[in-house]
Amino acid sequence: MFCVHLQPSGLRFEAAGAEDLLSAATAAGIRAPAACRNGVCEICEAILLSGQALNTRNQHSIAVGESLMMCRTRPQADLELEIPAVMASGNYQPRRYQAKVVDVRSISHDVYRVALQLPRRRDVAFHAGQYLAVILPGADPCYFSIASSPSAELIELHIQASPDWVSAQKVIDALTSGQEVTLELPHGKACLAAIPARPLLLVAAGTGFAQMKSLVDYLRDTRYQQPVKLFWGVRKHEDMYLRSLAQQWQQEWAPFSFQPVVGDDEDNDWGGHHDQLVRAVLASGSDWENVEVHASGSPAMVYTLMDALMSAGLPEQAFFSDVLEYAPRN
């Protein structure tokens, strides 16, 4: 296997000598632009900065400084490529799009699954784990995690809406199948631009599961085979609106395991600081110095979890959550 280093993103992936670079990048979860017509479209163009590579169309070596098509290039040594179109985590700039509402359906007593279709879907890029804003006329933006993989044709959202969630209820009331809605995406830095180097521990509270679904759907399409453990905490059993999906992942994907945490199962003050969920994570016995954690939930839950895991030995740089960006501690 050869190491391929992409500039300016700094992303790396491995490729076998018999494997084209585009296929290897895709297997590593790296989104390189492609159309793909075996090099004719020239969308996956990169420049060879160092190393040795072979053009599979004419069987000629590619000189340093020459451009290449990743789909018809095989490595013959470690490579360094320049490809500005490949972005590091969270570096895509948000843009506004008009999306068609394909479907809005209730999947629990207060959660709706929304499917949205973007025009020219291939041209809209985001990383697994990012979120978007729904822009309604005369209202502040409403932010929701994207629940689908970057490769999915439709954008999926899980929206918790009830009289207690006024802004979310307004969004659901405004989303009618066949109509259009303005979206702004992508947002968020707690995401994956490539498969991680370490095992993953995913922690979600409530509809924080949507972000975890995006990560799992993305990873299942790559060659990532390290352990992935999901903890999903809710107040009541009926709040775990896609429990059967998480159980299906556990049955179908060997690296994945699922631990539901339900407030009804114990006599505890769930609403205090989500202590039960944090205790369950700590009890998992993970090697905290060699794991990557992604958390999605309220600021109280996220910071309680982060403090507990760092005290247990988790490096600060191995903890990821959008809360750290939109609700930083003073």
mmCIF file of C-alpha atoms in Angstrom:
data_model
loop_
_atom_site.group_PDB
_atom_site.id
_atom_site.type_symbol
_atom_site.label_atom_id
_atom_site.label_comp_id
_atom_site.label_asym_id
_atom_site.label_seq_id
_atom_site.Cartn_x
_atom_site.Cartn_y
_atom_site.Cartn_z
ATOM 1 C CA MET A 1 0.000 0.000 0.000
ATOM 2 C CA PHE A 2 1.141 3.518 -0.809
ATOM 3 C CA CYS A 3 0.324 6.703 1.109
ATOM 4 C CA VAL A 4 -1.308 9.524 -0.871
ATOM 5 C CA HIS A 5 -1.122 13.002 0.680
ATOM 6 C CA LEU A 6 -3.514 15.658 -0.640
ATOM 7 C CA GLN A 7 -2.744 19.374 -0.583
ATOM 8 C CA PRO A 8 -3.925 21.872 0.592
ATOM 9 C CA SER A 9 -6.437 19.850 2.654
ATOM 10 C CA GLY A 10 -3.782 17.753 4.402
ATOM 11 C CA LEU A 11 -5.927 14.616 4.021
ATOM 12 C CA ARG A 12 -4.238 11.261 3.506
ATOM 13 C CA PHE A 13 -5.349 7.866 2.250
ATOM 14 C CA GLU A 14 -3.801 4.553 1.250
ATOM 15 C CA ALA A 15 -3.911 3.055 -2.242
ATOM 16 C CA ALA A 16 -2.722 -0.280 -3.562
ATOM 17 C CA GLY A 17 -0.546 -0.394 -6.667
ATOM 18 C CA ALA A 18 -3.348 -2.049 -8.640
ATOM 19 C CA GLU A 19 -5.958 0.515 -7.532
ATOM 20 C CA ASP A 20 -6.810 3.812 -9.194
ATOM 21 C CA LEU A 21 -6.542 6.880 -6.976
ATOM 22 C CA LEU A 22 -10.194 7.889 -7.250
ATOM 23 C CA SER A 23 -11.437 4.486 -6.073
ATOM 24 C CA ALA A 24 -8.942 4.464 -3.206
ATOM 25 C CA ALA A 25 -9.930 7.984 -2.126
ATOM 26 C CA THR A 26 -13.613 7.063 -2.209
ATOM 27 C CA ALA A 27 -12.965 3.935 -0.131
ATOM 28 C CA ALA A 28 -11.215 6.169 2.418
ATOM 29 C CA GLY A 29 -14.252 8.423 2.593
ATOM 30 C CA ILE A 30 -12.644 11.325 0.734
ATOM 31 C CA ARG A 31 -14.973 13.160 -1.618
ATOM 32 C CA ALA A 32 -12.995 13.940 -4.766
ATOM 33 C CA PRO A 33 -15.041 15.534 -7.564
ATOM 34 C CA ALA A 34 -15.981 13.028 -10.258
ATOM 35 C CA ALA A 35 -18.562 12.513 -12.951
ATOM 36 C CA CYS A 36 -17.008 9.568 -13.785
ATOM 37 C CA ARG A 37 -16.322 8.875 -17.463
ATOM 38 C CA ASN A 38 -12.920 7.240 -17.213
ATOM 39 C CA GLY A 39 -10.988 10.467 -17.435
ATOM 40 C CA VAL A 40 -13.011 12.082 -20.213
ATOM 41 C CA CYS A 41 -14.818 14.515 -17.908
ATOM 42 C CA GLU A 42 -11.492 15.643 -16.323
ATOM 43 C CA ILE A 43 -13.279 16.638 -13.110
ATOM 44 C CA CYS A 44 -10.997 14.563 -10.840
ATOM 45 C CA GLU A 45 -7.893 16.414 -12.008
ATOM 46 C CA ALA A 46 -4.923 16.799 -9.663
ATOM 47 C CA ILE A 47 -1.266 17.801 -10.001
ATOM 48 C CA LEU A 48 1.519 15.417 -9.027
ATOM 49 C CA LEU A 49 3.790 17.212 -6.549
ATOM 50 C CA SER A 50 6.011 14.247 -5.686
ATOM 51 C CA GLY A 51 6.236 10.492 -6.146
ATOM 52 C CA GLN A 52 5.767 8.110 -9.047
ATOM 53 C CA ALA A 53 2.453 7.311 -10.738
ATOM 54 C CA LEU A 54 1.196 5.546 -13.851
ATOM 55 C CA ASN A 55 -1.387 6.745 -16.377
ATOM 56 C CA THR A 56 -3.454 3.611 -16.975
ATOM 57 C CA ARG A 57 -4.776 4.868 -20.305
ATOM 58 C CA ASN A 58 -1.397 5.042 -22.101
ATOM 59 C CA GLN A 59 0.751 3.152 -19.538
ATOM 60 C CA HIS A 60 3.143 6.128 -19.312
ATOM 61 C CA SER A 61 4.720 7.431 -16.123
ATOM 62 C CA ILE A 62 3.432 10.804 -14.933
ATOM 63 C CA ALA A 63 6.092 13.450 -14.373
ATOM 64 C CA VAL A 64 6.214 15.618 -11.270
ATOM 65 C CA GLY A 65 4.380 18.853 -12.032
ATOM 66 C CA GLU A 66 2.039 17.223 -14.551
ATOM 67 C CA SER A 67 -1.719 17.042 -14.144
ATOM 68 C CA LEU A 68 -3.403 13.658 -13.823
ATOM 69 C CA MET A 69 -6.891 12.219 -13.668
ATOM 70 C CA MET A 70 -7.305 10.338 -10.401
ATOM 71 C CA CYS A 71 -9.672 7.802 -11.994
ATOM 72 C CA ARG A 72 -7.000 6.636 -14.449
ATOM 73 C CA THR A 73 -3.895 6.919 -12.254
ATOM 74 C CA ARG A 74 -2.276 4.209 -10.161
ATOM 75 C CA PRO A 75 0.447 4.851 -7.566
ATOM 76 C CA GLN A 76 3.902 3.371 -7.892
ATOM 77 C CA ALA A 77 5.252 5.056 -4.745
ATOM 78 C CA ASP A 78 4.011 7.376 -2.012
ATOM 79 C CA LEU A 79 2.416 10.418 -3.631
ATOM 80 C CA GLU A 80 1.730 14.062 -2.892
ATOM 81 C CA LEU A 81 -1.029 15.635 -4.982
ATOM 82 C CA GLU A 82 -2.421 19.142 -5.293
ATOM 83 C CA ILE A 83 -6.229 19.097 -5.553
ATOM 84 C CA PRO A 84 -7.895 22.251 -4.186
ATOM 85 C CA ALA A 85 -11.393 20.832 -4.752
ATOM 86 C CA VAL A 86 -10.934 18.385 -1.850
ATOM 87 C CA MET A 87 -11.704 20.150 1.418
ATOM 88 C CA ALA A 88 -10.619 19.364 4.966
ATOM 89 C CA SER A 89 -13.267 18.905 7.670
ATOM 90 C CA GLY A 90 -15.646 21.832 7.924
ATOM 91 C CA ASN A 91 -13.999 23.912 5.192
ATOM 92 C CA TYR A 92 -16.853 23.992 2.677
ATOM 93 C CA GLN A 93 -18.340 27.485 2.539
ATOM 94 C CA PRO A 94 -22.109 27.675 3.259
ATOM 95 C CA ARG A 95 -24.302 28.592 0.301
ATOM 96 C CA ARG A 96 -28.039 28.993 -0.161
ATOM 97 C CA TYR A 97 -30.046 26.602 -2.316
ATOM 98 C CA GLN A 98 -33.675 26.107 -3.243
ATOM 99 C CA ALA A 99 -34.689 22.561 -2.332
ATOM 100 C CA LYS A 100 -37.832 20.630 -3.194
ATOM 101 C CA VAL A 101 -39.700 19.046 -0.298
ATOM 102 C CA VAL A 102 -40.059 15.380 -1.273
ATOM 103 C CA ASP A 103 -41.583 13.973 1.906
ATOM 104 C CA VAL A 104 -42.566 14.954 5.456
ATOM 105 C CA ARG A 105 -43.733 12.169 7.734
ATOM 106 C CA SER A 106 -44.164 11.586 11.454
ATOM 107 C CA ILE A 107 -41.889 8.833 12.794
ATOM 108 C CA SER A 108 -42.701 9.263 16.504
ATOM 109 C CA HIS A 109 -44.986 11.246 18.743
ATOM 110 C CA ASP A 110 -42.954 14.428 18.159
ATOM 111 C CA VAL A 111 -40.273 13.720 15.510
ATOM 112 C CA TYR A 112 -40.684 14.140 11.748
ATOM 113 C CA ARG A 113 -38.433 12.761 9.026
ATOM 114 C CA VAL A 114 -38.050 15.245 6.177
ATOM 115 C CA ALA A 115 -36.618 14.407 2.734
ATOM 116 C CA LEU A 116 -35.363 17.233 0.525
ATOM 117 C CA GLN A 117 -34.134 17.200 -3.083
ATOM 118 C CA LEU A 118 -31.450 19.655 -4.161
ATOM 119 C CA PRO A 119 -31.010 20.579 -7.829
ATOM 120 C CA ARG A 120 -27.693 19.372 -9.290
ATOM 121 C CA ARG A 121 -27.112 17.304 -6.151
ATOM 122 C CA ARG A 122 -23.609 16.316 -7.258
ATOM 123 C CA ASP A 123 -22.509 19.958 -7.084
ATOM 124 C CA VAL A 124 -23.618 20.402 -3.455
ATOM 125 C CA ALA A 125 -20.874 19.225 -1.093
ATOM 126 C CA PHE A 126 -20.883 18.657 2.649
ATOM 127 C CA HIS A 127 -19.120 16.381 5.103
ATOM 128 C CA ALA A 128 -20.738 13.646 7.165
ATOM 129 C CA GLY A 129 -21.913 15.094 10.470
ATOM 130 C CA GLN A 130 -22.534 18.659 9.308
ATOM 131 C CA TYR A 131 -25.795 20.588 9.641
ATOM 132 C CA LEU A 132 -27.882 23.067 7.661
ATOM 133 C CA ALA A 133 -30.236 25.989 8.157
ATOM 134 C CA VAL A 134 -33.826 26.173 6.972
ATOM 135 C CA ILE A 135 -34.584 29.767 5.956
ATOM 136 C CA LEU A 136 -38.228 30.811 6.225
ATOM 137 C CA PRO A 137 -39.430 34.273 5.159
ATOM 138 C CA GLY A 138 -39.363 36.748 8.037
ATOM 139 C CA ALA A 139 -37.951 34.242 10.537
ATOM 140 C CA ASP A 140 -34.550 33.479 12.018
ATOM 141 C CA PRO A 141 -32.708 30.493 10.511
ATOM 142 C CA CYS A 142 -33.534 27.133 12.088
ATOM 143 C CA TYR A 143 -30.610 24.716 12.293
ATOM 144 C CA PHE A 144 -30.875 20.929 11.963
ATOM 145 C CA SER A 145 -28.321 18.132 11.662
ATOM 146 C CA ILE A 146 -28.155 16.464 8.266
ATOM 147 C CA ALA A 147 -29.143 12.833 8.849
ATOM 148 C CA SER A 148 -27.930 11.474 5.502
ATOM 149 C CA SER A 149 -24.565 10.595 4.007
ATOM 150 C CA PRO A 150 -22.863 13.105 1.668
ATOM 151 C CA SER A 151 -23.335 10.557 -1.125
ATOM 152 C CA ALA A 152 -27.103 10.209 -0.635
ATOM 153 C CA GLU A 153 -29.381 11.603 -3.321
ATOM 154 C CA LEU A 154 -31.813 13.150 -0.805
ATOM 155 C CA ILE A 155 -31.063 15.349 2.199
ATOM 156 C CA GLU A 156 -32.678 13.882 5.322
ATOM 157 C CA LEU A 157 -33.594 15.793 8.495
ATOM 158 C CA HIS A 158 -35.066 14.644 11.825
ATOM 159 C CA ILE A 159 -37.086 17.525 13.256
ATOM 160 C CA GLN A 160 -38.529 17.425 16.761
ATOM 161 C CA ALA A 161 -41.634 19.590 16.682
ATOM 162 C CA SER A 162 -44.292 20.241 19.304
ATOM 163 C CA PRO A 163 -45.928 23.247 20.992
ATOM 164 C CA ASP A 164 -42.796 23.427 23.186
ATOM 165 C CA TRP A 165 -40.543 23.699 20.106
ATOM 166 C CA VAL A 166 -42.082 26.754 18.474
ATOM 167 C CA SER A 167 -39.493 27.448 15.759
ATOM 168 C CA ALA A 168 -39.264 23.768 14.749
ATOM 169 C CA GLN A 169 -43.059 23.532 14.617
ATOM 170 C CA LYS A 170 -43.123 26.528 12.263
ATOM 171 C CA VAL A 171 -40.681 24.729 9.973
ATOM 172 C CA ILE A 172 -42.788 21.560 9.895
ATOM 173 C CA ASP A 173 -45.933 23.606 9.234
ATOM 174 C CA ALA A 174 -44.155 25.329 6.318
ATOM 175 C CA LEU A 175 -42.794 22.162 4.678
ATOM 176 C CA THR A 176 -45.338 20.799 2.226
ATOM 177 C CA SER A 177 -44.504 18.032 -0.250
ATOM 178 C CA GLY A 178 -43.888 19.429 -3.704
ATOM 179 C CA GLN A 179 -43.116 22.933 -2.455
ATOM 180 C CA GLU A 180 -39.681 24.576 -2.300
ATOM 181 C CA VAL A 181 -37.739 25.763 0.732
ATOM 182 C CA THR A 182 -34.509 27.743 1.097
ATOM 183 C CA LEU A 183 -31.583 25.917 2.701
ATOM 184 C CA GLU A 184 -28.163 27.158 3.731
ATOM 185 C CA LEU A 185 -25.412 24.546 3.942
ATOM 186 C CA PRO A 186 -23.114 23.221 5.103
ATOM 187 C CA HIS A 187 -22.396 24.338 8.667
ATOM 188 C CA GLY A 188 -20.297 22.757 11.401
ATOM 189 C CA LYS A 189 -16.736 21.598 11.993
ATOM 190 C CA ALA A 190 -17.483 18.423 14.005
ATOM 191 C CA CYS A 191 -17.574 16.189 10.948
ATOM 192 C CA LEU A 192 -15.599 13.648 8.912
ATOM 193 C CA ALA A 193 -13.825 14.426 5.645
ATOM 194 C CA ALA A 194 -12.112 11.020 5.641
ATOM 195 C CA ILE A 195 -12.229 7.823 7.679
ATOM 196 C CA PRO A 196 -10.746 8.273 11.179
ATOM 197 C CA ALA A 197 -7.493 6.688 12.254
ATOM 198 C CA ARG A 198 -8.978 5.475 15.554
ATOM 199 C CA PRO A 199 -12.053 3.582 16.772
ATOM 200 C CA LEU A 200 -15.157 5.774 17.100
ATOM 201 C CA LEU A 201 -17.462 6.349 20.023
ATOM 202 C CA LEU A 202 -20.686 8.165 19.109
ATOM 203 C CA VAL A 203 -22.869 9.738 21.808
ATOM 204 C CA ALA A 204 -26.292 11.181 21.007
ATOM 205 C CA ALA A 205 -29.130 12.564 23.080
ATOM 206 C CA GLY A 206 -32.599 12.819 21.522
ATOM 207 C CA THR A 207 -32.517 13.949 17.895
ATOM 208 C CA GLY A 208 -28.729 14.169 18.132
ATOM 209 C CA PHE A 209 -29.109 10.705 16.580
ATOM 210 C CA ALA A 210 -29.510 12.448 13.197
ATOM 211 C CA GLN A 211 -25.862 13.505 13.133
ATOM 212 C CA MET A 212 -24.775 10.004 14.117
ATOM 213 C CA LYS A 213 -26.871 8.513 11.321
ATOM 214 C CA SER A 214 -24.997 10.682 8.824
ATOM 215 C CA LEU A 215 -21.663 9.438 10.195
ATOM 216 C CA VAL A 216 -22.703 5.768 10.189
ATOM 217 C CA ASP A 217 -24.212 5.902 6.690
ATOM 218 C CA TYR A 218 -21.017 7.544 5.444
ATOM 219 C CA LEU A 219 -18.648 5.076 7.123
ATOM 220 C CA ARG A 220 -20.568 2.031 5.897
ATOM 221 C CA ASP A 221 -19.735 3.065 2.320
ATOM 222 C CA THR A 222 -15.986 3.156 3.047
ATOM 223 C CA ARG A 223 -13.380 0.541 3.984
ATOM 224 C CA TYR A 224 -13.434 1.643 7.646
ATOM 225 C CA GLN A 225 -13.419 -1.474 9.847
ATOM 226 C CA GLN A 226 -12.463 -0.198 13.298
ATOM 227 C CA PRO A 227 -15.015 -0.462 16.136
ATOM 228 C CA VAL A 228 -17.905 2.035 16.130
ATOM 229 C CA LYS A 229 -20.013 2.174 19.297
ATOM 230 C CA LEU A 230 -23.163 4.288 19.518
ATOM 231 C CA PHE A 231 -24.739 5.408 22.800
ATOM 232 C CA TRP A 232 -28.184 6.942 22.306
ATOM 233 C CA GLY A 233 -29.837 8.499 25.331
ATOM 234 C CA VAL A 234 -33.518 9.473 25.605
ATOM 235 C CA ARG A 235 -35.932 10.284 28.422
ATOM 236 C CA LYS A 236 -38.558 7.668 27.496
ATOM 237 C CA HIS A 237 -38.640 4.560 25.308
ATOM 238 C CA GLU A 238 -40.954 6.230 22.783
ATOM 239 C CA ASP A 239 -38.380 8.996 22.262
ATOM 240 C CA MET A 240 -35.976 6.513 20.612
ATOM 241 C CA TYR A 241 -37.679 7.042 17.291
ATOM 242 C CA LEU A 242 -35.363 4.941 15.069
ATOM 243 C CA ARG A 243 -34.211 2.302 17.523
ATOM 244 C CA SER A 244 -34.916 -0.448 14.981
ATOM 245 C CA LEU A 245 -32.512 1.194 12.518
ATOM 246 C CA ALA A 246 -29.677 1.260 15.061
ATOM 247 C CA GLN A 247 -30.381 -2.403 15.843
ATOM 248 C CA GLN A 248 -30.305 -3.177 12.118
ATOM 249 C CA TRP A 249 -26.865 -1.560 11.803
ATOM 250 C CA GLN A 250 -25.645 -3.761 14.647
ATOM 251 C CA GLN A 251 -26.884 -6.880 12.850
ATOM 252 C CA GLU A 252 -25.565 -5.957 9.399
ATOM 253 C CA TRP A 253 -22.273 -4.140 10.033
ATOM 254 C CA ALA A 254 -19.685 -6.063 12.055
ATOM 255 C CA PRO A 255 -17.731 -3.070 13.481
ATOM 256 C CA PHE A 256 -20.884 -1.465 14.916
ATOM 257 C CA SER A 257 -22.466 -1.869 18.349
ATOM 258 C CA PHE A 258 -25.406 -0.035 19.887
ATOM 259 C CA GLN A 259 -26.144 0.839 23.505
ATOM 260 C CA PRO A 260 -29.562 2.448 24.174
ATOM 261 C CA VAL A 261 -29.811 4.484 27.374
ATOM 262 C CA VAL A 262 -33.366 5.242 28.508
ATOM 263 C CA GLY A 263 -34.260 7.471 31.445
ATOM 264 C CA ASP A 264 -37.323 5.361 32.267
ATOM 265 C CA ASP A 265 -35.068 2.385 32.997
ATOM 266 C CA GLU A 266 -33.731 3.895 36.229
ATOM 267 C CA ASP A 267 -34.929 6.238 38.947
ATOM 268 C CA ASN A 268 -32.728 9.207 38.126
ATOM 269 C CA ASP A 269 -32.887 12.909 37.414
ATOM 270 C CA TRP A 270 -32.448 12.574 33.633
ATOM 271 C CA GLY A 271 -33.125 16.236 33.009
ATOM 272 C CA GLY A 272 -30.384 17.385 35.391
ATOM 273 C CA HIS A 273 -27.173 16.875 33.457
ATOM 274 C CA HIS A 274 -27.793 13.665 31.507
ATOM 275 C CA ASP A 275 -25.724 11.868 34.133
ATOM 276 C CA GLN A 276 -27.117 8.447 33.232
ATOM 277 C CA LEU A 277 -25.915 8.700 29.655
ATOM 278 C CA VAL A 278 -22.474 9.887 30.753
ATOM 279 C CA ARG A 279 -22.203 7.059 33.287
ATOM 280 C CA ALA A 280 -23.059 4.514 30.595
ATOM 281 C CA VAL A 281 -20.339 5.874 28.309
ATOM 282 C CA LEU A 282 -17.738 5.842 31.081
ATOM 283 C CA ALA A 283 -18.663 2.257 31.964
ATOM 284 C CA SER A 284 -17.921 1.061 28.418
ATOM 285 C CA GLY A 285 -14.286 0.490 29.335
ATOM 286 C CA SER A 286 -12.903 2.145 26.206
ATOM 287 C CA ASP A 287 -9.220 2.884 25.777
ATOM 288 C CA TRP A 288 -9.712 6.620 26.138
ATOM 289 C CA GLU A 289 -6.231 7.481 24.889
ATOM 290 C CA ASN A 290 -6.930 5.744 21.564
ATOM 291 C CA VAL A 291 -10.505 6.577 20.603
ATOM 292 C CA GLU A 292 -12.289 9.439 18.825
ATOM 293 C CA VAL A 293 -15.549 10.726 20.316
ATOM 294 C CA HIS A 294 -18.377 12.553 18.500
ATOM 295 C CA ALA A 295 -21.191 13.910 20.680
ATOM 296 C CA SER A 296 -24.505 15.545 19.792
ATOM 297 C CA GLY A 297 -26.996 16.903 22.280
ATOM 298 C CA SER A 298 -27.565 19.828 24.614
ATOM 299 C CA PRO A 299 -24.611 21.917 25.820
ATOM 300 C CA ALA A 300 -25.170 20.552 29.348
ATOM 301 C CA MET A 301 -24.851 16.956 28.161
ATOM 302 C CA VAL A 302 -21.909 17.611 25.859
ATOM 303 C CA TYR A 303 -19.807 19.498 28.393
ATOM 304 C CA THR A 304 -20.607 17.029 31.186
ATOM 305 C CA LEU A 305 -19.505 14.209 28.885
ATOM 306 C CA MET A 306 -16.389 16.021 27.695
ATOM 307 C CA ASP A 307 -15.224 16.811 31.237
ATOM 308 C CA ALA A 308 -15.806 13.233 32.366
ATOM 309 C CA LEU A 309 -13.974 11.688 29.402
ATOM 310 C CA MET A 310 -11.024 14.059 29.625
ATOM 311 C CA SER A 311 -10.704 13.211 33.326
ATOM 312 C CA ALA A 312 -10.661 9.549 32.268
ATOM 313 C CA GLY A 313 -7.784 10.167 29.838
ATOM 314 C CA LEU A 314 -9.381 11.213 26.524
ATOM 315 C CA PRO A 315 -7.194 13.794 24.709
ATOM 316 C CA GLU A 316 -9.037 17.087 24.206
ATOM 317 C CA GLN A 317 -8.352 17.007 20.447
ATOM 318 C CA ALA A 318 -10.160 13.647 20.189
ATOM 319 C CA PHE A 319 -13.529 15.093 21.298
ATOM 320 C CA PHE A 320 -15.809 16.562 18.620
ATOM 321 C CA SER A 321 -19.144 18.336 18.988
ATOM 322 C CA ASP A 322 -20.833 21.285 17.295
ATOM 323 C CA VAL A 323 -21.667 22.554 20.784
ATOM 324 C CA LEU A 324 -18.020 23.572 21.200
ATOM 325 C CA GLU A 325 -18.475 25.944 18.254
ATOM 326 C CA TYR A 326 -21.962 27.413 18.766
ATOM 327 C CA ALA A 327 -22.038 27.401 22.588
ATOM 328 C CA PRO A 328 -18.410 27.848 23.753
ATOM 329 C CA ARG A 329 -17.729 28.058 27.465
ATOM 330 C CA ASN A 330 -16.345 31.341 28.754
#
